[in-house]
Amino acid sequence: RQEVLNAISCLAENTNHVVVFDEVLSVAGKDICTKDIPRIRGGWAIQDVFYAFSQHKELALLFLEYTLSILHKEPVIINSSEKGESTSESLADDCILQATMFALNAFMRGGGKIGKQ
């Protein structure tokens, strides 16, 4: 697992970090909407990625700015499922938003010395 975390951090550091962050949050969103995260045996690997970003000297600030920008631009969705107006796009957006909030929470908890700065 540590090798994967190092590889993801290295990829984010040496390529377009926004693309890497998008992919990680996309996978996290799918997991949140389709799996029972607290019951995953051995812990949720994506959470470890969020921790790794929070403890990385260069990626910590970039990831924090990225997650805050998503929260800033996402509209507040009023539950309209009773009216039958729920779309797969709004569900996907909701999953990404949930993943972003989870990432920010994990980031703040796992920040260590770098994240707390």
XYZ file of N, CA and C in Angstrom:
351
model
N 0.828 -1.191 0.000
C 0.000 0.000 0.000
C 0.875 1.257 0.000
N 1.970 1.226 0.732
C 2.858 2.385 0.804
C 3.460 2.702 -0.558
N 3.777 1.673 -1.326
C 4.329 1.889 -2.666
C 3.318 2.585 -3.566
N 2.057 2.210 -3.447
C 1.006 2.845 -4.248
C 0.853 4.308 -3.847
N 0.867 4.584 -2.548
C 0.763 5.967 -2.074
C 1.921 6.807 -2.592
N 3.118 6.241 -2.539
C 4.288 6.956 -3.058
C 4.165 7.192 -4.556
N 3.658 6.204 -5.283
C 3.507 6.347 -6.735
C 2.483 7.423 -7.082
N 1.360 7.447 -6.372
C 0.331 8.464 -6.630
C 0.870 9.851 -6.306
N 1.565 9.983 -5.193
C 2.147 11.279 -4.830
C 3.182 11.721 -5.855
N 3.999 10.797 -6.303
C 5.018 11.103 -7.313
C 4.364 11.525 -8.626
N 3.309 10.821 -9.003
C 2.584 11.164 -10.228
C 1.987 12.566 -10.126
N 1.384 12.872 -8.982
C 0.794 14.199 -8.789
C 1.855 15.289 -8.773
N 3.009 14.965 -8.239
C 4.084 15.951 -8.136
C 4.741 16.221 -9.490
N 4.850 15.202 -10.325
C 5.621 15.321 -11.563
C 4.790 15.438 -12.831
N 3.472 15.407 -12.708
C 2.601 15.596 -13.874
C 1.600 16.685 -13.524
N 0.473 16.675 -14.190
C -0.575 17.643 -13.899
C -1.322 17.191 -12.643
N -1.054 17.851 -11.529
C -1.643 17.436 -10.257
C -3.168 17.495 -10.258
N -3.752 18.412 -11.020
C -5.211 18.529 -11.060
C -5.833 17.258 -11.639
N -5.218 16.696 -12.674
C -5.723 15.457 -13.272
C -5.660 14.322 -12.252
N -4.563 14.230 -11.529
C -4.418 13.175 -10.517
C -5.455 13.367 -9.410
N -5.629 14.595 -8.933
C -6.614 14.866 -7.894
C -8.022 14.544 -8.389
N -8.336 14.914 -9.650
C -9.645 14.597 -10.232
C -9.907 13.095 -10.215
N -8.922 12.332 -10.638
C -9.076 10.875 -10.699
C -9.253 10.274 -9.310
N -8.465 10.740 -8.358
C -8.575 10.214 -6.994
C -9.953 10.530 -6.421
N -10.435 11.757 -6.604
C -11.757 12.114 -6.087
C -12.869 11.385 -6.824
N -12.687 11.133 -8.108
C -13.680 10.389 -8.876
C -13.826 8.969 -8.334
N -12.702 8.316 -8.100
C -12.728 6.961 -7.531
C -13.326 6.993 -6.125
N -12.947 7.986 -5.346
C -13.488 8.114 -3.989
C -14.998 8.312 -4.030
N -15.465 9.143 -4.950
C -16.901 9.381 -5.087
C -17.658 8.115 -5.436
N -17.105 7.333 -6.364
C -17.749 6.061 -6.730
C -17.792 5.120 -5.534
N -16.694 5.054 -4.794
C -16.650 4.190 -3.609
C -17.679 4.618 -2.569
N -17.748 5.910 -2.306
C -18.668 6.425 -1.293
C -20.112 6.107 -1.656
N -20.436 6.194 -2.940
C -21.814 5.967 -3.377
C -22.160 4.492 -3.580
N -21.169 3.621 -3.649
C -21.465 2.217 -3.944
C -21.006 1.235 -2.872
N -20.206 1.669 -1.914
C -19.666 0.752 -0.908
C -19.963 1.255 0.498
N -19.898 0.349 1.434
C -20.029 0.698 2.844
C -18.615 0.969 3.372
N -18.175 2.202 3.241
C -16.795 2.591 3.527
C -16.319 2.160 4.923
N -17.100 2.389 5.984
C -16.599 2.011 7.315
C -16.360 0.505 7.489
N -16.974 -0.303 6.660
C -16.847 -1.755 6.816
C -15.803 -2.379 5.896
N -15.069 -1.581 5.155
C -14.043 -2.137 4.272
C -12.921 -2.713 5.124
N -12.644 -3.972 4.908
C -11.608 -4.664 5.683
C -10.235 -4.072 5.347
N -9.490 -3.750 6.372
C -8.153 -3.201 6.171
C -8.137 -1.699 5.959
N -9.290 -1.058 6.051
C -9.370 0.388 5.861
C -9.562 0.767 4.407
N -9.962 1.983 4.198
C -10.242 2.480 2.857
C -8.960 3.056 2.279
N -8.478 2.467 1.198
C -7.198 2.868 0.597
C -7.203 4.324 0.140
N -8.332 4.809 -0.333
C -8.408 6.194 -0.808
C -8.145 7.166 0.339
N -8.597 6.829 1.526
C -8.337 7.699 2.675
C -6.837 7.821 2.912
N -6.116 6.745 2.703
C -4.660 6.790 2.840
C -4.032 7.727 1.812
N -4.630 7.800 0.623
C -4.137 8.731 -0.403
C -4.326 10.167 0.078
N -5.493 10.462 0.658
C -5.732 11.802 1.194
C -4.712 12.137 2.281
N -4.426 11.172 3.149
C -3.414 11.381 4.188
C -2.043 11.635 3.565
N -1.717 10.851 2.537
C -0.415 11.016 1.875
C -0.289 12.410 1.268
N -1.352 12.897 0.617
C -1.326 14.253 0.061
C -1.131 15.275 1.177
N -1.803 15.075 2.296
C -1.737 16.058 3.380
C -0.357 16.122 4.025
N 0.414 15.056 3.913
C 1.730 15.026 4.536
C 2.860 15.303 3.558
N 2.514 15.554 2.308
C 3.515 15.809 1.276
C 3.796 17.307 1.216
N 5.045 17.666 1.256
C 5.426 19.080 1.347
C 4.840 19.927 0.215
N 4.956 19.475 -1.032
C 4.474 20.262 -2.168
C 2.981 20.064 -2.434
N 2.487 18.848 -2.238
C 1.110 18.544 -2.609
C 0.083 19.001 -1.580
N 0.489 19.193 -0.341
C -0.467 19.549 0.711
C -1.235 20.822 0.362
N -0.542 21.877 0.030
C -1.207 23.138 -0.292
C -2.004 23.024 -1.587
N -1.443 22.361 -2.594
C -2.151 22.189 -3.865
C -3.452 21.414 -3.673
N -3.412 20.349 -2.875
C -4.609 19.542 -2.654
C -5.646 20.311 -1.842
N -5.200 21.060 -0.854
C -6.122 21.871 -0.064
C -6.804 22.919 -0.944
N -6.037 23.612 -1.774
C -6.612 24.596 -2.693
C -7.594 23.938 -3.659
N -7.237 22.756 -4.137
C -8.084 22.023 -5.078
C -9.424 21.652 -4.437
N -9.394 21.075 -3.232
C -10.643 20.669 -2.587
C -11.506 21.882 -2.241
N -10.885 22.943 -1.794
C -11.653 24.151 -1.480
C -12.276 24.762 -2.731
N -11.578 24.676 -3.863
C -12.147 25.218 -5.103
C -13.370 24.416 -5.536
N -13.356 23.115 -5.314
C -14.526 22.294 -5.647
C -15.697 22.672 -4.752
N -15.445 22.814 -3.471
C -16.515 23.193 -2.552
C -17.044 24.583 -2.864
N -16.182 25.456 -3.322
C -16.588 26.825 -3.639
C -17.478 26.882 -4.875
N -17.194 26.066 -5.886
C -17.952 26.161 -7.139
C -19.168 25.248 -7.200
N -19.273 24.251 -6.298
C -20.407 23.333 -6.317
C -21.642 24.025 -5.753
N -22.763 23.998 -6.487
C -23.998 24.573 -5.950
C -24.573 23.667 -4.865
N -25.316 24.260 -3.978
C -26.002 23.470 -2.960
C -27.180 22.796 -3.637
N -27.245 21.477 -3.520
C -28.292 20.715 -4.193
C -29.421 20.451 -3.207
N -30.606 20.892 -3.583
C -31.782 20.626 -2.772
C -32.345 19.299 -3.233
N -32.651 18.436 -2.299
C -33.141 17.108 -2.639
C -34.470 17.218 -3.373
N -34.453 16.906 -4.653
C -35.665 16.975 -5.461
C -36.085 15.590 -5.927
N -35.641 14.561 -5.212
C -35.961 13.197 -5.630
C -37.452 12.915 -5.523
N -38.148 13.642 -4.659
C -39.586 13.448 -4.536
C -40.300 13.858 -5.813
N -39.752 14.814 -6.521
C -40.366 15.308 -7.745
C -39.927 14.510 -8.960
N -39.044 13.547 -8.762
C -38.569 12.750 -9.886
C -37.563 13.471 -10.750
N -36.906 14.481 -10.197
C -35.971 15.280 -10.975
C -34.523 14.875 -10.761
N -34.299 13.823 -10.033
C -32.937 13.382 -9.776
C -32.340 12.788 -11.044
N -31.157 13.243 -11.408
C -30.500 12.733 -12.607
C -29.218 12.033 -12.222
N -28.707 11.227 -13.143
C -27.444 10.545 -12.865
C -26.310 11.555 -12.746
N -26.425 12.670 -13.468
C -25.399 13.715 -13.378
C -25.391 14.345 -11.992
N -26.577 14.647 -11.449
C -26.623 15.243 -10.114
C -26.169 14.241 -9.064
N -26.437 12.949 -9.282
C -25.956 11.922 -8.363
C -24.434 11.846 -8.403
N -23.861 11.902 -9.600
C -22.399 11.879 -9.736
C -21.784 13.108 -9.076
N -22.392 14.272 -9.289
C -21.905 15.494 -8.648
C -21.985 15.379 -7.132
N -23.070 14.797 -6.644
C -23.239 14.614 -5.208
C -22.165 13.681 -4.651
N -21.831 12.636 -5.394
C -20.791 11.697 -4.956
C -19.430 12.389 -4.892
N -19.137 13.218 -5.904
C -17.872 13.965 -5.910
C -17.839 14.950 -4.743
N -18.958 15.602 -4.496
C -19.028 16.551 -3.384
C -18.821 15.833 -2.046
N -19.445 14.674 -1.883
C -19.242 13.887 -0.662
C -17.781 13.468 -0.532
N -17.189 13.044 -1.641
C -15.779 12.634 -1.630
C -14.883 13.810 -1.268
N -15.211 14.989 -1.773
C -14.420 16.183 -1.481
C -14.486 16.526 0.002
N -15.671 16.444 0.569
C -15.803 16.725 2.003
C -15.070 15.669 2.830
N -15.155 14.411 2.402
C -14.435 13.340 3.090
C -12.933 13.579 2.981
N -12.478 13.985 1.792
C -11.051 14.248 1.569
C -10.562 15.381 2.457
N -11.340 16.425 2.546
C -10.961 17.567 3.379
C -10.888 17.158 4.853
N -11.841 16.358 5.291
C -11.826 15.850 6.660
C -10.585 14.995 6.900
N -10.308 14.068 5.994
C -9.130 13.205 6.124
C -7.853 14.033 6.067
N -7.854 15.042 5.207
C -6.697 15.924 5.072
C -6.400 16.608 6.403
N -7.434 17.138 7.038
C -7.242 17.850 8.302
C -6.822 16.903 9.423
N -7.327 15.695 9.409
C -6.970 14.721 10.451
C -5.587 14.132 10.227
N -5.186 13.978 8.965
C -3.934 13.295 8.671
C -2.790 14.206 8.325
N -2.989 15.490 8.519
C -2.016 16.449 8.050
C -0.648 16.408 8.672
N -0.548 15.889 9.867
C 0.757 15.878 10.505
C 1.358 17.269 10.536
N 2.654 17.345 10.478
C 3.361 18.620 10.569
C 3.063 19.516 9.367
N 3.073 18.961 8.162
C 2.849 19.749 6.941
C 1.412 20.246 6.867
N 0.443 19.365 7.070
C -0.963 19.723 6.943
C -1.424 20.767 7.938
N -0.841 20.777 9.108
C -1.253 21.734 10.133
C -0.704 23.133 9.871
N 0.317 23.240 9.018
C 0.851 24.561 8.680
C -0.146 25.268 7.805
